């Protein structure tokens, strides 16, 4: 039905003259037409996350066994080592702090672990701890669950560190208590950051053993982490939106961070950008190389879903443990380089009392921190993608480029880096400065680079831009919001590394693809990872989108926009037509004729001076059964 409405809306809009379309965007916007321009940026900007949050979290080092002295010890190292001055400011308590929920609904802190929370009149309070952290110059983070019960309660046997009491007293999650808990955490206790997990809405069906034995109340699961079509995406999203609203109410100054922890389930990789500040794209990281690759891959092809205010979160750093411990410095540096390039939150996960000077230097590497915190907020994009090696390129606010080359293999690799990877002219010199060694080098056209097993080489690169007076859309993912990405039925991304799960080994058939977000919008490739190709010609630069999508793009003062647009050769329907329209602040400024697969691309140009939001809308004339990718080739703003 929705599709039909879209199709009708599409045909109606084709009849609208540009003059009519220039009426105010709201007047022109049919109620149920998600493709109608809005003239607005709709990805989340509430909260305090213009750059990815940096700090420390207790989980990787201590799991449920966290206490005040452990937390403060790591905080003090962050302070004394200078990491605080470099931006590590959040000290986040993960699970393990709850004692129970009192009869009046107020949460009680475990004072055996957090003695400063003892309070008066039987009311515990984290205020003394957050006061102390604030006095030290830090911000403080707390942990909760969107359901009634927590991940630890469902999946851990660490009883001494879990809430105790009656069934009701052990219901410590936000479910049914959103406003009360958020007000307690933020207004009364003074927290600045909340991580909201989702186990309580995934693991308590009526037949769960812990429900049958009376440990917990049943809560019909909204999430099936393995099967997105069995997940009530709208209901999950609505619960997190309630938290976002409560946070805005409790923090009128906007000084808060909402971290959504749905481990890539619930199609969250597509919608978290509209609701929260950071959002987990995969299951938990473990200190193994293979698991790090899994988490990395879960963000690697999602640069368009991260912007100032809402970041992809491949989970906390595991530097200091396992495959990233003090005897694996190559892997530790790779992990840090990749998290920096991908605009991941930089949350240290180790017990810093045990950190070596070399490990502290990795966390504190100033140039990597600057990449991560670059104000343009462009998550690095893939310039080369294989199971063996990845090249990530990040365009900085200054227009300069950083490039990271990851050898995923346990064997050395000889690779070729080209000027084209960075969209530099290949007849002019390119200089590279290695951010770990400081070594300088230069080349023209291409250069050979050797990588050790698991090594990431990371460089600042300077060259002559192939587009001298502008920026390709491919270089500004932080300014592009796929407001409607055209995905009708969420599908799981098949390209994410699937290692042997440490806790299952090879029992069963292995880890299946299970993070929805396949399709949508991509940089320099089709939504399904193919080469951009129109009428038999291949292109290296452009955006791949789906038909029936709407992109919002922030203009930063450019005067004109141009793109060659066409239906990608991989489209599964040759009869349907797609029209591409460009709007400036809600006003139609350019529109293609209806185009079919196999037809050559059409040039669209538009004057956009003074316009703040450009929208690109692709509309199909009819519903089709298969995939309909559309290419915006060499799409760019020029000054
Ligand atoms: C989930 C989260 C982890 C951690 C634990 C706590 O597994 O993904 O990051 O918060 O819960 O139990």
XYZ file of C-alpha atoms and ligand atoms in Angstrom:
651
model
C 0.000 0.000 0.000
C 2.794 2.362 1.012
C 4.544 1.587 -2.262
C 1.422 2.368 -4.195
C 1.076 5.705 -2.430
C 4.685 6.466 -3.294
C 4.088 5.587 -6.917
C 1.029 7.839 -7.064
C 2.915 10.624 -5.307
C 5.751 10.141 -7.797
C 3.525 10.525 -10.833
C 1.770 13.530 -9.314
C 5.052 15.236 -8.570
C 6.220 14.787 -12.165
C 3.298 16.936 -13.259
C 4.132 19.731 -10.839
C 5.748 22.657 -12.614
C 8.959 24.090 -11.131
C 7.012 27.262 -10.353
C 4.527 25.346 -8.227
C 7.262 23.384 -6.548
C 8.771 26.667 -5.435
C 5.919 27.204 -3.012
C 6.946 26.812 0.626
C 8.303 23.302 1.235
C 5.677 22.471 3.831
C 2.836 23.535 1.567
C 4.302 21.486 -1.276
C 4.838 18.422 0.880
C 2.097 15.856 0.603
C 1.448 14.394 4.052
C 2.539 10.862 3.331
C 5.236 11.495 0.744
C 8.582 10.818 2.413
C 10.302 11.809 -0.822
C 8.951 15.354 -0.809
C 11.719 17.859 -0.006
C 11.752 19.375 3.473
C 14.542 21.934 3.227
C 15.776 20.589 6.569
C 18.566 18.435 7.969
C 16.838 15.609 9.805
C 19.697 13.527 11.288
C 20.111 13.991 15.024
C 21.931 17.060 16.243
C 20.595 17.042 19.827
C 22.977 16.128 22.622
C 26.684 16.829 22.779
C 28.548 14.882 20.136
C 29.742 17.218 17.420
C 32.823 14.991 17.397
C 32.999 11.362 18.576
C 33.045 11.006 22.383
C 36.396 10.101 23.955
C 37.012 8.554 27.345
C 37.055 5.289 29.262
C 34.515 2.553 29.968
C 34.727 -0.138 32.637
C 33.326 -3.138 30.721
C 36.246 -4.579 28.724
C 38.573 -4.547 31.728
C 36.239 -5.451 34.588
C 32.906 -6.734 33.236
C 30.377 -6.754 36.127
C 33.119 -6.502 38.742
C 33.484 -2.737 38.645
C 33.959 -0.527 41.676
C 34.744 3.034 42.545
C 38.434 2.539 43.226
C 39.025 0.741 39.922
C 37.187 3.461 38.056
C 38.985 6.301 39.791
C 42.357 4.615 39.331
C 41.965 4.598 35.562
C 40.573 8.139 35.632
C 43.637 9.308 37.558
C 45.953 7.750 34.952
C 44.014 9.524 32.222
C 44.569 12.746 34.102
C 48.212 12.285 35.093
C 49.311 10.918 31.717
C 47.911 13.928 29.885
C 45.236 11.902 28.053
C 42.516 14.040 29.646
C 44.010 17.165 28.124
C 44.045 15.400 24.792
C 40.276 14.905 24.906
C 39.593 11.735 26.906
C 36.876 13.196 29.084
C 34.103 10.649 29.682
C 34.523 8.180 32.537
C 31.740 5.674 31.978
C 30.427 3.077 34.390
C 29.109 0.066 32.499
C 26.957 -2.682 34.005
C 27.581 -3.770 37.604
C 26.485 -0.732 39.633
C 22.864 -1.644 40.432
C 21.781 -2.987 43.824
C 18.017 -2.968 43.139
C 14.969 -0.798 42.437
C 13.308 0.430 45.635
C 9.533 0.274 46.229
C 9.132 3.916 45.132
C 10.889 3.101 41.860
C 14.153 4.797 42.794
C 17.285 2.909 41.839
C 19.711 1.901 44.540
C 23.484 1.916 44.003
C 25.688 -0.932 45.292
C 27.428 0.832 48.125
C 29.755 -2.112 48.773
C 31.304 -1.239 45.427
C 30.649 2.510 45.386
C 31.023 3.594 49.031
C 30.733 7.298 48.207
C 27.129 6.620 47.108
C 25.943 5.812 50.680
C 23.937 8.998 50.985
C 21.527 9.825 53.773
C 18.155 8.492 54.868
C 18.696 5.239 53.003
C 18.798 6.991 49.631
C 21.949 6.174 47.705
C 23.356 8.748 45.323
C 26.057 8.829 42.680
C 26.313 12.599 43.130
C 29.497 12.508 45.248
C 31.204 10.417 42.549
C 30.069 12.580 39.628
C 31.036 15.703 41.638
C 34.472 14.238 42.103
C 34.820 13.370 38.420
C 33.598 16.804 37.396
C 36.042 18.462 39.802
C 38.800 16.520 38.075
C 37.629 17.905 34.743
C 35.873 14.728 33.574
C 32.334 13.969 32.466
C 30.535 10.951 33.840
C 28.664 8.131 32.130
C 26.085 5.640 33.390
C 24.633 2.431 31.992
C 21.089 1.114 31.668
C 18.900 -1.190 29.594
C 15.805 -0.362 27.566
C 13.978 -3.430 28.950
C 13.212 -4.343 32.556
C 16.315 -6.466 32.915
C 19.913 -6.243 31.820
C 22.377 -8.203 29.702
C 24.233 -9.342 32.800
C 21.022 -10.555 34.400
C 20.118 -12.537 31.303
C 23.483 -13.903 30.285
C 25.908 -13.886 33.219
C 26.309 -16.152 36.222
C 28.266 -13.531 38.157
C 25.493 -13.449 40.809
C 27.384 -11.481 43.452
C 27.661 -8.545 41.063
C 24.055 -8.549 39.863
C 21.011 -6.818 41.416
C 19.364 -8.732 44.224
C 15.919 -8.845 45.873
C 12.455 -9.693 44.628
C 11.572 -9.990 40.946
C 10.313 -6.384 40.999
C 13.388 -5.111 42.854
C 15.603 -6.707 40.230
C 13.829 -4.830 37.413
C 16.486 -2.179 37.085
C 16.061 -1.296 33.384
C 14.331 1.743 31.929
C 11.166 -0.037 30.787
C 8.218 1.787 32.375
C 10.613 4.141 34.236
C 12.188 6.203 31.464
C 11.362 9.663 32.800
C 12.021 8.767 36.434
C 15.389 7.105 35.755
C 16.658 9.685 33.292
C 15.775 12.491 35.713
C 17.574 10.622 38.518
C 20.709 9.962 36.441
C 21.020 13.375 34.850
C 19.273 15.921 37.067
C 19.892 14.466 40.486
C 23.077 12.483 40.016
C 24.663 14.750 37.395
C 25.634 12.222 34.745
C 26.506 13.442 31.260
C 26.356 10.254 29.177
C 24.155 7.179 29.115
C 24.661 3.869 27.343
C 21.326 2.114 26.851
C 21.595 -1.606 26.153
C 18.768 -3.731 24.759
C 18.947 -7.206 26.287
C 15.719 -6.808 28.261
C 13.710 -6.580 25.037
C 15.363 -9.516 23.338
C 15.785 -12.373 25.756
C 12.735 -12.815 27.975
C 9.989 -14.691 26.108
C 7.510 -16.580 28.286
C 9.376 -19.840 27.696
C 12.867 -18.561 28.597
C 14.353 -20.735 31.382
C 14.832 -17.698 33.631
C 11.163 -16.769 33.170
C 9.909 -20.316 33.692
C 11.867 -20.610 36.942
C 10.456 -17.304 38.208
C 13.732 -15.332 38.104
C 12.338 -12.639 35.791
C 9.003 -11.511 34.368
C 8.423 -12.269 30.706
C 8.589 -9.397 28.225
C 7.571 -10.392 24.723
C 10.769 -9.868 22.743
C 10.793 -6.967 20.298
C 14.183 -7.972 18.919
C 15.344 -11.099 17.196
C 19.066 -10.426 16.763
C 19.378 -13.077 14.075
C 16.236 -12.368 12.038
C 15.453 -8.743 11.327
C 12.020 -9.569 9.885
C 11.070 -10.966 13.314
C 12.045 -7.694 14.952
C 9.534 -4.935 15.690
C 11.784 -2.171 14.416
C 9.258 0.633 14.946
C 8.614 -0.388 18.561
C 12.337 -0.638 19.359
C 12.977 2.732 17.805
C 10.070 4.240 19.701
C 11.503 3.087 23.046
C 14.848 4.738 22.289
C 13.077 7.850 21.104
C 11.368 8.051 24.506
C 14.800 8.052 26.112
C 16.004 10.755 23.719
C 13.004 12.902 24.652
C 13.549 12.374 28.381
C 17.213 13.315 27.985
C 16.303 16.543 26.211
C 13.847 17.360 29.012
C 16.284 16.578 31.811
C 19.129 18.433 30.099
C 17.770 21.689 28.678
C 21.357 22.779 27.981
C 21.740 19.842 25.577
C 24.789 18.586 27.464
C 24.297 14.823 27.237
C 25.253 11.833 25.106
C 22.850 9.007 24.221
C 24.682 5.822 23.320
C 22.400 3.250 21.694
C 23.569 -0.319 22.240
C 21.548 -2.611 19.966
C 24.561 -4.501 18.525
C 23.540 -3.902 14.885
C 20.114 -5.517 15.402
C 16.706 -3.935 14.665
C 17.948 -2.249 11.461
C 19.546 0.237 13.881
C 22.403 0.904 11.493
C 19.851 2.753 9.340
C 17.949 4.791 11.962
C 20.180 5.456 14.971
C 21.534 8.541 13.190
C 18.113 10.131 13.706
C 17.748 9.278 17.405
C 21.032 9.000 19.294
C 24.602 10.239 19.430
C 26.502 6.984 19.055
C 25.174 3.593 18.074
C 26.659 0.117 18.187
C 26.776 -1.532 14.776
C 27.749 -5.065 15.879
C 27.884 -7.532 18.719
C 30.526 -7.091 21.416
C 34.154 -6.716 20.504
C 36.554 -9.329 21.913
C 40.311 -9.039 22.158
C 40.939 -11.153 19.076
C 42.099 -9.921 15.669
C 39.213 -11.679 13.969
C 36.578 -10.092 16.207
C 38.111 -6.639 15.730
C 37.752 -7.152 11.947
C 34.119 -8.144 12.431
C 33.352 -4.970 14.373
C 35.359 -2.828 11.962
C 33.462 -4.231 8.979
C 30.155 -3.429 10.630
C 30.923 0.303 10.241
C 33.247 0.275 7.223
C 30.490 0.564 4.616
C 28.288 2.921 6.642
C 30.049 6.314 6.293
C 26.829 7.975 5.144
C 25.084 7.006 8.370
C 27.498 8.974 10.595
C 27.533 12.738 11.049
C 28.433 15.347 13.640
C 25.887 14.484 16.341
C 25.435 10.795 15.500
C 28.300 8.336 15.073
C 28.696 4.686 14.210
C 30.105 2.728 17.156
C 32.095 -0.452 16.432
C 32.472 -0.841 20.238
C 35.173 0.094 22.720
C 38.914 -0.134 22.200
C 40.452 -3.425 23.325
C 44.023 -2.146 23.284
C 45.809 -3.633 26.299
C 44.325 -7.112 26.145
C 44.560 -10.338 24.134
C 45.621 -9.793 20.526
C 46.091 -6.089 21.319
C 48.181 -6.439 24.500
C 51.689 -5.163 25.184
C 53.263 -7.889 23.071
C 51.050 -7.051 20.059
C 51.856 -3.447 19.361
C 51.329 -3.762 15.590
C 47.766 -4.898 16.220
C 47.229 -2.266 18.925
C 48.341 0.509 16.572
C 46.113 -0.876 13.806
C 43.102 -0.909 16.137
C 43.700 2.710 17.181
C 44.373 3.901 13.608
C 41.184 2.324 12.305
C 38.959 3.582 15.119
C 40.388 7.072 14.580
C 39.755 6.992 10.826
C 36.213 5.667 11.185
C 35.149 8.332 13.683
C 34.454 5.663 16.271
C 34.022 6.794 19.864
C 37.491 6.482 21.413
C 36.609 4.732 24.652
C 39.584 3.081 26.298
C 38.642 -0.326 27.670
C 41.717 -1.314 29.682
C 42.666 -1.159 33.343
C 45.015 1.769 32.965
C 46.892 0.894 36.155
C 48.534 -1.741 33.957
C 49.208 0.478 30.935
C 52.756 0.739 29.628
C 54.160 4.047 28.423
C 53.953 2.687 24.889
C 50.253 1.883 25.258
C 49.515 5.323 26.716
C 51.358 6.786 23.730
C 49.023 4.903 21.374
C 45.920 6.318 23.048
C 47.504 9.754 23.104
C 48.843 9.865 19.529
C 47.883 13.476 18.805
C 47.548 13.205 15.049
C 45.227 10.218 15.264
C 43.101 12.003 17.848
C 42.952 15.011 15.527
C 41.736 12.791 12.680
C 39.031 11.308 14.885
C 37.991 14.729 16.166
C 38.194 16.551 12.848
C 35.254 18.985 12.756
C 34.119 17.976 9.253
C 33.037 14.650 10.753
C 33.705 12.629 7.610
C 34.023 8.965 8.440
C 36.753 7.500 6.207
C 35.465 5.918 3.006
C 36.695 2.763 1.334
C 38.937 3.395 -1.658
C 39.800 -0.286 -1.937
C 37.960 -3.169 -0.347
C 38.981 -6.804 -0.318
C 39.089 -9.624 2.200
C 42.864 -9.120 2.346
C 43.379 -5.397 2.359
C 41.383 -2.221 2.827
C 42.286 1.369 1.954
C 40.366 4.016 3.874
C 40.479 7.689 2.881
C 39.242 10.478 5.124
C 38.743 14.037 3.916
C 39.456 16.573 6.649
C 37.867 19.961 7.233
C 40.907 21.581 5.607
C 40.381 19.464 2.488
C 43.536 17.457 3.242
C 43.386 13.671 3.191
C 44.367 10.938 5.584
C 44.784 7.444 4.222
C 44.961 4.205 6.183
C 45.925 0.874 4.643
C 44.955 -2.196 6.629
C 46.535 -5.597 6.059
C 43.889 -7.926 7.422
C 46.042 -10.996 6.867
C 48.464 -12.808 9.142
C 51.066 -12.654 6.355
C 52.939 -9.699 4.872
C 51.396 -7.953 1.849
C 52.839 -5.851 -0.978
C 50.266 -3.338 -2.097
C 49.983 -0.470 -4.569
C 48.636 2.886 -3.467
C 47.555 5.158 -6.297
C 46.867 8.871 -6.552
C 43.410 7.865 -7.741
C 42.615 6.256 -4.383
C 42.773 9.760 -2.897
C 41.124 11.456 -5.876
C 44.394 13.242 -6.643
C 45.676 13.916 -10.181
C 47.971 11.100 -11.129
C 50.404 13.255 -13.115
C 51.354 15.404 -10.118
C 53.417 14.470 -7.053
C 51.730 13.078 -3.957
C 53.512 13.323 -0.618
C 52.894 10.988 2.281
C 53.798 11.443 5.916
C 53.606 8.322 8.054
C 51.673 9.246 11.194
C 53.372 6.618 13.349
C 56.996 7.148 12.235
C 56.958 10.666 10.802
C 58.760 9.383 7.674
C 58.071 11.400 4.504
C 57.944 10.068 0.977
C 56.512 11.098 -2.357
C 55.386 9.472 -5.565
C 53.598 10.152 -8.815
C 50.727 7.988 -10.045
C 51.382 5.036 -7.746
C 53.709 3.614 -5.134
C 54.415 0.204 -3.651
C 54.002 -0.233 0.106
C 54.861 -3.292 2.161
C 52.773 -4.139 5.189
C 53.631 -6.496 8.005
C 50.974 -9.011 9.110
C 48.013 -7.129 10.682
C 49.728 -3.811 10.109
C 47.892 -0.563 9.335
C 49.987 2.137 7.690
C 48.444 5.544 8.157
C 49.500 8.716 6.352
C 48.627 12.332 5.809
C 48.542 12.703 2.052
C 48.947 15.871 0.018
C 48.521 16.069 -3.719
C 46.763 17.989 -6.439
C 43.055 17.462 -6.235
C 41.446 15.979 -9.331
C 38.600 18.428 -8.693
C 40.536 21.599 -7.882
C 37.726 23.999 -7.054
C 35.234 21.831 -5.216
C 34.441 18.663 -3.310
C 32.924 15.450 -4.545
C 29.994 14.131 -2.535
C 32.251 11.098 -2.077
C 34.497 13.307 0.043
C 31.834 14.621 2.435
C 29.836 11.776 3.977
C 29.531 13.778 7.205
C 27.404 16.320 5.327
C 25.116 13.816 3.606
C 22.111 12.252 5.294
C 20.246 9.447 3.539
C 16.967 10.699 5.019
C 15.043 8.125 2.978
C 17.447 5.460 1.815
C 15.009 3.598 -0.410
C 15.345 0.280 1.421
C 11.906 -1.328 1.571
C 12.763 -4.615 3.298
C 15.916 -4.457 5.455
C 18.491 -7.047 4.388
C 21.589 -8.261 6.224
C 24.980 -7.072 5.014
C 26.917 -10.068 3.708
C 30.375 -8.459 3.615
C 31.134 -8.430 7.343
C 34.001 -10.649 8.501
C 32.632 -13.723 10.219
C 35.218 -15.239 12.483
C 34.980 -18.224 14.756
C 32.937 -16.980 17.710
C 35.119 -17.545 20.771
C 32.219 -18.776 22.926
C 30.801 -21.200 20.330
C 33.928 -22.325 18.548
C 32.855 -24.230 15.415
C 29.697 -25.728 16.902
C 26.784 -25.065 14.545
C 26.973 -23.601 11.087
C 28.937 -20.478 11.911
C 28.013 -16.848 12.252
C 25.445 -15.855 9.637
C 25.053 -12.337 8.201
C 22.714 -10.562 10.604
C 23.186 -6.826 10.604
C 20.569 -5.182 8.408
C 21.707 -2.231 6.369
C 22.556 -3.786 3.023
C 21.636 -1.407 0.230
C 20.789 2.214 0.946
C 23.371 4.758 -0.099
C 27.066 4.233 -0.739
C 30.154 6.180 -1.706
C 31.930 5.283 -4.964
C 29.987 2.024 -5.338
C 26.439 0.845 -5.796
C 24.275 0.256 -2.713
C 25.195 -3.414 -3.028
C 28.940 -2.902 -3.320
C 29.182 -3.052 -7.109
C 31.132 -0.813 -9.463
C 29.163 2.266 -10.562
C 28.224 1.620 -14.168
C 25.790 3.349 -16.511
C 25.191 2.370 -20.147
C 28.217 0.109 -20.066
C 30.661 2.730 -18.812
C 32.272 2.364 -15.373
C 32.956 5.186 -12.948
C 35.199 5.436 -9.880
C 33.638 8.499 -8.257
C 30.034 9.055 -7.329
C 27.278 7.915 -5.070
C 25.194 4.821 -5.449
C 21.648 5.271 -4.150
C 18.395 3.402 -4.527
C 15.403 4.614 -6.489
C 12.811 6.219 -4.203
C 15.395 7.792 -1.949
C 15.996 11.288 -0.621
C 19.404 12.603 0.392
C 19.870 15.731 2.497
C 23.182 17.476 1.944
C 24.555 20.404 3.896
C 25.953 23.078 1.648
C 28.842 25.040 3.109
C 28.703 28.020 0.805
C 29.302 26.357 -2.557
C 27.774 28.085 -5.556
C 26.980 25.199 -7.828
C 26.262 21.522 -7.861
C 26.642 19.097 -10.760
C 26.244 15.352 -11.299
C 25.793 12.921 -14.155
C 22.828 10.793 -13.204
C 21.608 7.498 -14.567
C 20.103 4.134 -13.706
C 22.880 1.708 -12.789
C 23.483 -1.220 -15.121
C 22.806 -3.608 -12.233
C 19.152 -2.459 -12.004
C 16.848 -5.454 -12.211
C 14.110 -3.762 -14.216
C 14.628 -2.326 -17.690
C 11.168 -0.799 -18.155
C 10.700 1.296 -15.028
C 11.897 4.880 -15.225
C 13.611 6.929 -12.537
C 13.634 10.709 -12.312
C 16.313 12.530 -10.332
C 15.440 15.943 -8.915
C 17.569 18.448 -7.024
C 16.109 20.844 -4.486
C 17.766 23.814 -2.811
C 16.195 24.667 0.547
C 13.061 22.866 -0.598
C 12.915 24.547 -4.020
C 13.188 22.495 -7.209
C 16.309 23.610 -9.084
C 16.945 20.799 -11.528
C 15.274 17.619 -12.691
C 16.171 14.897 -15.144
C 13.860 13.368 -17.696
C 12.625 9.886 -16.738
C 15.548 7.471 -17.321
C 15.724 3.727 -17.901
C 18.505 1.223 -17.460
C 20.903 1.265 -20.409
C 20.367 4.924 -21.223
C 23.394 7.218 -21.019
C 23.683 9.456 -17.936
C 22.211 12.944 -17.981
C 24.008 16.004 -16.668
C 22.191 17.871 -13.905
C 23.506 21.234 -12.782
C 22.114 23.664 -10.276
C 23.031 27.031 -8.837
C 22.929 26.557 -5.082
C 24.524 29.742 -3.761
C 22.826 30.766 -0.501
C 21.050 27.417 -0.180
C 21.780 25.606 3.077
C 20.248 22.205 2.355
C 20.374 20.472 -0.999
C 18.155 17.454 -1.485
C 18.502 14.823 -4.182
C 15.361 12.826 -4.756
C 15.180 9.758 -6.972
C 11.664 8.636 -7.883
C 10.538 5.563 -9.705
C 7.447 5.674 -11.907
C 6.152 2.295 -10.719
C 6.855 -0.306 -8.092
C 9.269 -2.962 -9.331
C 10.123 -6.322 -7.870
C 13.909 -6.042 -7.951
C 16.755 -3.709 -7.094
C 16.854 -0.287 -8.748
C 20.193 1.413 -8.056
C 20.733 4.922 -9.375
C 24.160 6.528 -9.803
C 25.096 10.139 -9.077
C 28.360 10.149 -11.028
C 31.136 12.639 -10.305
C 28.570 14.435 -8.154
C 30.233 17.526 -6.709
C 29.854 20.982 -5.286
C 32.003 23.718 -6.798
C 32.728 27.145 -5.396
C 26.192 -5.906 26.320
C 26.934 -4.746 25.684
C 28.314 -4.628 26.277
C 28.234 -4.483 27.798
C 27.429 -5.625 28.385
C 27.118 -5.429 29.859
O 26.758 -7.120 25.952
O 27.002 -4.906 24.296
O 29.009 -3.555 25.713
O 27.635 -3.249 28.103
O 26.182 -5.784 27.725
O 26.417 -6.516 30.366
